[in-house]
């Protein structure tokens, strides 16, 4: 296992200490229970936004905490759910009187623990809502999932709902928007290589020298099929086609197109893939109104990419354009 | 070779097409000769800033073109110098009457070709200056270098000089600032794995399963020594010590600390390394006034990291904080 770590048990804590040292203007990190919170606290009367999940997908979610996006994130160990007590502590810390929305990726452990945290927070008198994100069209049910997995759509949803909360939306309205965004977004990923969880010390799965996995999950869960490697354009077609047909996206739709590196795939290849994805979207009659290109929801050092597309009305585009200031996504401030 | 490409010969062009499609608000891409230019052209009377070099280090340099940073960048093939005609075309395109500064990383091919371009531009009556960046403390002379290599310091210098040019500095003053920044910055890198140049199809070098290369260059050029892998904190010490001693950095100095992923090293590890680097800097009596953490000057999918530190006076810090809007670095707008 070739990693720049000290000991597998300390990876998450030491990485969080590094984030805290690097970004005191944007975030503060609390330990035991562990959560990352927006620096300076949540403005009175603003809806609080919390997400979380296993570590190893950075910058998601810790890197999306800050003004205009999440108010807090709960990181679990690598590819492991955070615990209800982390979520409860974060929920209490970011409740500024207007309630808290939990944005939960659809994995069994995350869903179960967020449900427990929701009950605990309600016992404390906090109005908590929860929306489960399930944008991955690759497979129904999966290793850690009943139903579809939550993947790249989560990044777009956290940005858009973060802007809405910042803009003064009520808890009801942020919840409705979050459900609406989840309805309008679809994703699919693929991998050229596995990744290695530090405490496991061995690759999560094996892929032959000439193989790729289409429809992979962000923890290396099996996808739709294993195939011989193809040219990038053909790979992008394999991801775009199920995304386009699932919603379905229709001629005339405005979309946000997000081409994401799984971690190990360099930017030169991600842009090359974006070129083809945008071409396919436009050939389908869509207008790529906004885009995001780069490593935003990763699987440690896995080589591969995922494509996410959201149908976007004017409200969504305005919220997308709103200022954001987080370690992982920043513009307008 | 596991890459998301179509054919090795088309990687650079197709990736640039993707960049052009993704960021028409920030950049425009010209082909034959090939250069990436700031969208909308250079404001009249502003000094033009040009850099360039082999591709494969993205987001550097193409991703640093835009308001507040570079006015143009010339990408060569992967790890191959761009040609003088690219540089001349870009120089002419960004001369807005105040002259053009070439920011050149110290590699023999880059230096030679930029010198030729400078002569060609002067024949066209453009006032061109050139500053060679050589911040890598790892080795004197190297595979492609007489003297020290230009590495991570280039990213900081392009940001700072870009802000100065935007602020109305004269060509003389931007040139002086660029030389000053180069004097004040030091870097060193290491690798856990090689990378593979698409047209070569084989890893650039071999590293054993338990080995790392300390002092590696950004093209996989040999460094100082090959060692058994150590804990991240020990690796960071091996990079920080030569950097600290070379300038030397002194108690009371304000610094910008930049911890960079070579590409394949995930953000969770880069932050873990940042934690130790900041700790060492502070133990040395330095104040880490600003920082940058992430993949900004990469070597394709190479796993590893580099550390760059610049001594920063108030002028440098103000220029660092100034707004920047490029595909790869963005804040304040």
Short mmCIF file of N, CA, C and O in Angstrom, two decimals, chain A residues 190 192 212 214 228-241 259 265-266 268-280 304-305 307, chain B residues 1-8 10-11 14-15:
data_model
loop_
_atom_site.label_atom_id
_atom_site.label_comp_id
_atom_site.label_asym_id
_atom_site.label_seq_id
_atom_site.Cartn_x
_atom_site.Cartn_y
_atom_site.Cartn_z
N UNK A 190 -17.44 5.28 -13.66
CA UNK A 190 -16.67 4.13 -14.13
C UNK A 190 -15.26 4.19 -13.52
O UNK A 190 -14.82 5.25 -13.08
N UNK A 192 -11.06 2.74 -13.82
CA UNK A 192 -9.96 2.03 -14.48
C UNK A 192 -9.13 1.24 -13.48
O UNK A 192 -8.45 0.28 -13.83
N UNK A 212 -12.05 -2.29 -17.44
CA UNK A 212 -12.65 -1.17 -16.72
C UNK A 212 -14.00 -1.64 -16.17
O UNK A 212 -14.57 -2.61 -16.65
N UNK A 214 -17.80 -0.43 -15.51
CA UNK A 214 -18.80 0.59 -15.87
C UNK A 214 -19.92 0.57 -14.83
O UNK A 214 -20.49 -0.49 -14.56
N UNK A 228 -13.48 -4.61 -21.57
CA UNK A 228 -12.15 -4.18 -21.99
C UNK A 228 -12.15 -2.66 -22.13
O UNK A 228 -13.16 -2.07 -22.54
N UNK A 229 -11.03 -2.06 -21.81
CA UNK A 229 -10.91 -0.60 -21.91
C UNK A 229 -11.20 -0.16 -23.34
O UNK A 229 -10.78 -0.81 -24.30
N UNK A 230 -11.91 0.96 -23.44
CA UNK A 230 -12.26 1.52 -24.74
C UNK A 230 -11.72 2.95 -24.82
O UNK A 230 -11.35 3.52 -23.80
N UNK A 231 -11.76 3.54 -26.01
CA UNK A 231 -11.37 4.95 -26.11
C UNK A 231 -12.28 5.81 -25.23
O UNK A 231 -13.45 5.46 -25.00
N UNK A 232 -11.75 6.93 -24.76
CA UNK A 232 -12.49 7.80 -23.84
C UNK A 232 -13.85 8.18 -24.38
O UNK A 232 -14.84 8.20 -23.64
N UNK A 233 -13.93 8.49 -25.67
CA UNK A 233 -15.22 8.93 -26.22
C UNK A 233 -16.28 7.83 -26.08
O UNK A 233 -17.45 8.12 -25.80
N UNK A 234 -15.88 6.59 -26.29
CA UNK A 234 -16.83 5.48 -26.15
C UNK A 234 -17.23 5.29 -24.69
O UNK A 234 -18.40 5.00 -24.39
N UNK A 235 -16.30 5.49 -23.79
CA UNK A 235 -16.60 5.39 -22.36
C UNK A 235 -17.61 6.46 -21.96
O UNK A 235 -18.59 6.19 -21.25
N UNK A 236 -17.38 7.67 -22.43
CA UNK A 236 -18.29 8.78 -22.10
C UNK A 236 -19.69 8.49 -22.66
O UNK A 236 -20.69 8.74 -21.99
N UNK A 237 -19.75 7.93 -23.84
CA UNK A 237 -21.06 7.53 -24.41
C UNK A 237 -21.75 6.51 -23.52
O UNK A 237 -22.97 6.59 -23.31
N UNK A 238 -20.99 5.57 -23.00
CA UNK A 238 -21.57 4.55 -22.12
C UNK A 238 -22.15 5.14 -20.84
O UNK A 238 -23.05 4.56 -20.24
N UNK A 239 -21.57 6.24 -20.38
CA UNK A 239 -22.10 6.89 -19.17
C UNK A 239 -23.26 7.83 -19.51
O UNK A 239 -24.25 7.91 -18.78
N UNK A 240 -23.13 8.56 -20.60
CA UNK A 240 -24.13 9.58 -20.94
C UNK A 240 -25.46 8.96 -21.34
O UNK A 240 -26.52 9.49 -21.01
N UNK A 241 -25.42 7.86 -22.05
CA UNK A 241 -26.65 7.30 -22.61
C UNK A 241 -27.65 6.91 -21.51
O UNK A 241 -28.82 7.32 -21.56
N UNK A 259 -18.46 16.80 -14.80
CA UNK A 259 -17.58 15.66 -15.09
C UNK A 259 -16.52 15.60 -14.00
O UNK A 259 -15.76 16.56 -13.80
N UNK A 265 -7.56 10.02 -11.77
CA UNK A 265 -7.55 10.44 -13.18
C UNK A 265 -7.19 11.91 -13.28
O UNK A 265 -7.85 12.75 -12.67
N UNK A 266 -6.11 12.23 -14.02
CA UNK A 266 -5.65 13.61 -14.07
C UNK A 266 -6.58 14.52 -14.86
O UNK A 266 -7.35 14.07 -15.70
N UNK A 268 -6.14 16.52 -17.25
CA UNK A 268 -6.02 16.54 -18.71
C UNK A 268 -7.01 15.54 -19.32
O UNK A 268 -7.62 15.81 -20.36
N UNK A 269 -7.23 14.41 -18.64
CA UNK A 269 -8.18 13.42 -19.13
C UNK A 269 -9.63 13.81 -18.80
O UNK A 269 -10.54 13.50 -19.56
N UNK A 270 -9.82 14.47 -17.68
CA UNK A 270 -11.18 14.87 -17.30
C UNK A 270 -11.73 15.89 -18.30
O UNK A 270 -12.89 15.82 -18.72
N UNK A 271 -10.87 16.86 -18.69
CA UNK A 271 -11.33 17.83 -19.69
C UNK A 271 -11.57 17.16 -21.04
O UNK A 271 -12.50 17.53 -21.78
N UNK A 272 -10.75 16.19 -21.37
CA UNK A 272 -10.94 15.45 -22.62
C UNK A 272 -12.31 14.77 -22.60
O UNK A 272 -13.05 14.76 -23.60
N UNK A 273 -12.67 14.21 -21.46
CA UNK A 273 -13.98 13.56 -21.33
C UNK A 273 -15.10 14.60 -21.33
O UNK A 273 -16.18 14.36 -21.90
N UNK A 274 -14.86 15.75 -20.70
CA UNK A 274 -15.88 16.80 -20.70
C UNK A 274 -16.25 17.21 -22.11
O UNK A 274 -17.42 17.43 -22.43
N UNK A 275 -15.23 17.32 -22.96
CA UNK A 275 -15.43 17.70 -24.36
C UNK A 275 -16.48 16.80 -25.01
O UNK A 275 -17.43 17.26 -25.65
N UNK A 276 -16.34 15.49 -24.81
CA UNK A 276 -17.27 14.55 -25.44
C UNK A 276 -18.65 14.60 -24.76
O UNK A 276 -19.68 14.53 -25.43
N UNK A 277 -18.66 14.72 -23.43
CA UNK A 277 -19.93 14.76 -22.71
C UNK A 277 -20.76 15.97 -23.14
O UNK A 277 -21.97 15.86 -23.37
N UNK A 278 -20.11 17.12 -23.28
CA UNK A 278 -20.81 18.33 -23.69
C UNK A 278 -21.33 18.18 -25.12
O UNK A 278 -22.45 18.60 -25.45
N UNK A 279 -20.52 17.55 -25.97
CA UNK A 279 -20.90 17.32 -27.37
C UNK A 279 -22.16 16.43 -27.43
O UNK A 279 -23.09 16.71 -28.20
N UNK A 280 -22.17 15.38 -26.63
CA UNK A 280 -23.33 14.47 -26.62
C UNK A 280 -24.57 15.19 -26.09
O UNK A 280 -25.66 15.07 -26.65
N UNK A 304 -10.65 6.94 -12.71
CA UNK A 304 -11.96 6.79 -13.32
C UNK A 304 -12.68 8.12 -13.31
O UNK A 304 -12.10 9.12 -12.88
N UNK A 305 -13.90 8.10 -13.79
CA UNK A 305 -14.65 9.35 -13.73
C UNK A 305 -16.12 9.07 -13.61
O UNK A 305 -16.59 7.95 -13.82
N UNK A 307 -20.03 11.06 -14.42
CA UNK A 307 -20.73 12.17 -15.06
C UNK A 307 -22.06 12.37 -14.35
O UNK A 307 -22.75 11.39 -14.03
N UNK B 1 -1.26 0.51 -20.30
CA UNK B 1 -1.50 1.92 -19.96
C UNK B 1 -3.00 2.15 -19.77
O UNK B 1 -3.77 1.98 -20.69
N UNK B 2 -3.38 2.52 -18.54
CA UNK B 2 -4.80 2.74 -18.25
C UNK B 2 -5.10 4.22 -18.24
O UNK B 2 -4.88 4.91 -17.23
N UNK B 3 -5.62 4.72 -19.35
CA UNK B 3 -5.93 6.13 -19.44
C UNK B 3 -7.25 6.35 -20.15
O UNK B 3 -7.63 5.56 -21.03
N UNK B 4 -7.92 7.43 -19.77
CA UNK B 4 -9.15 7.80 -20.46
C UNK B 4 -8.80 8.76 -21.59
O UNK B 4 -8.92 9.98 -21.45
N UNK B 5 -8.34 8.19 -22.71
CA UNK B 5 -7.96 8.99 -23.86
C UNK B 5 -8.49 8.30 -25.12
O UNK B 5 -8.97 7.16 -25.04
N UNK B 6 -8.40 8.99 -26.24
CA UNK B 6 -8.75 8.35 -27.50
C UNK B 6 -7.48 7.84 -28.16
O UNK B 6 -7.23 6.65 -28.17
N UNK B 7 -6.64 8.75 -28.66
CA UNK B 7 -5.33 8.29 -29.13
C UNK B 7 -4.28 9.19 -28.51
O UNK B 7 -4.53 10.37 -28.28
N UNK B 8 -3.11 8.64 -28.22
CA UNK B 8 -2.07 9.43 -27.54
C UNK B 8 -1.76 10.75 -28.24
O UNK B 8 -1.47 11.75 -27.59
N UNK B 10 -3.77 12.71 -29.73
CA UNK B 10 -4.84 13.71 -29.66
C UNK B 10 -5.13 14.21 -28.25
O UNK B 10 -6.04 15.02 -28.06
N UNK B 11 -4.39 13.72 -27.28
CA UNK B 11 -4.72 14.04 -25.88
C UNK B 11 -4.73 15.54 -25.62
O UNK B 11 -5.69 16.08 -25.08
N UNK B 14 -7.55 17.48 -27.63
CA UNK B 14 -8.91 17.17 -27.17
C UNK B 14 -9.17 17.69 -25.75
O UNK B 14 -10.29 18.10 -25.43
N UNK B 15 -8.14 17.67 -24.94
CA UNK B 15 -8.29 18.22 -23.61
C UNK B 15 -8.49 19.74 -23.67
O UNK B 15 -9.33 20.31 -22.96
#
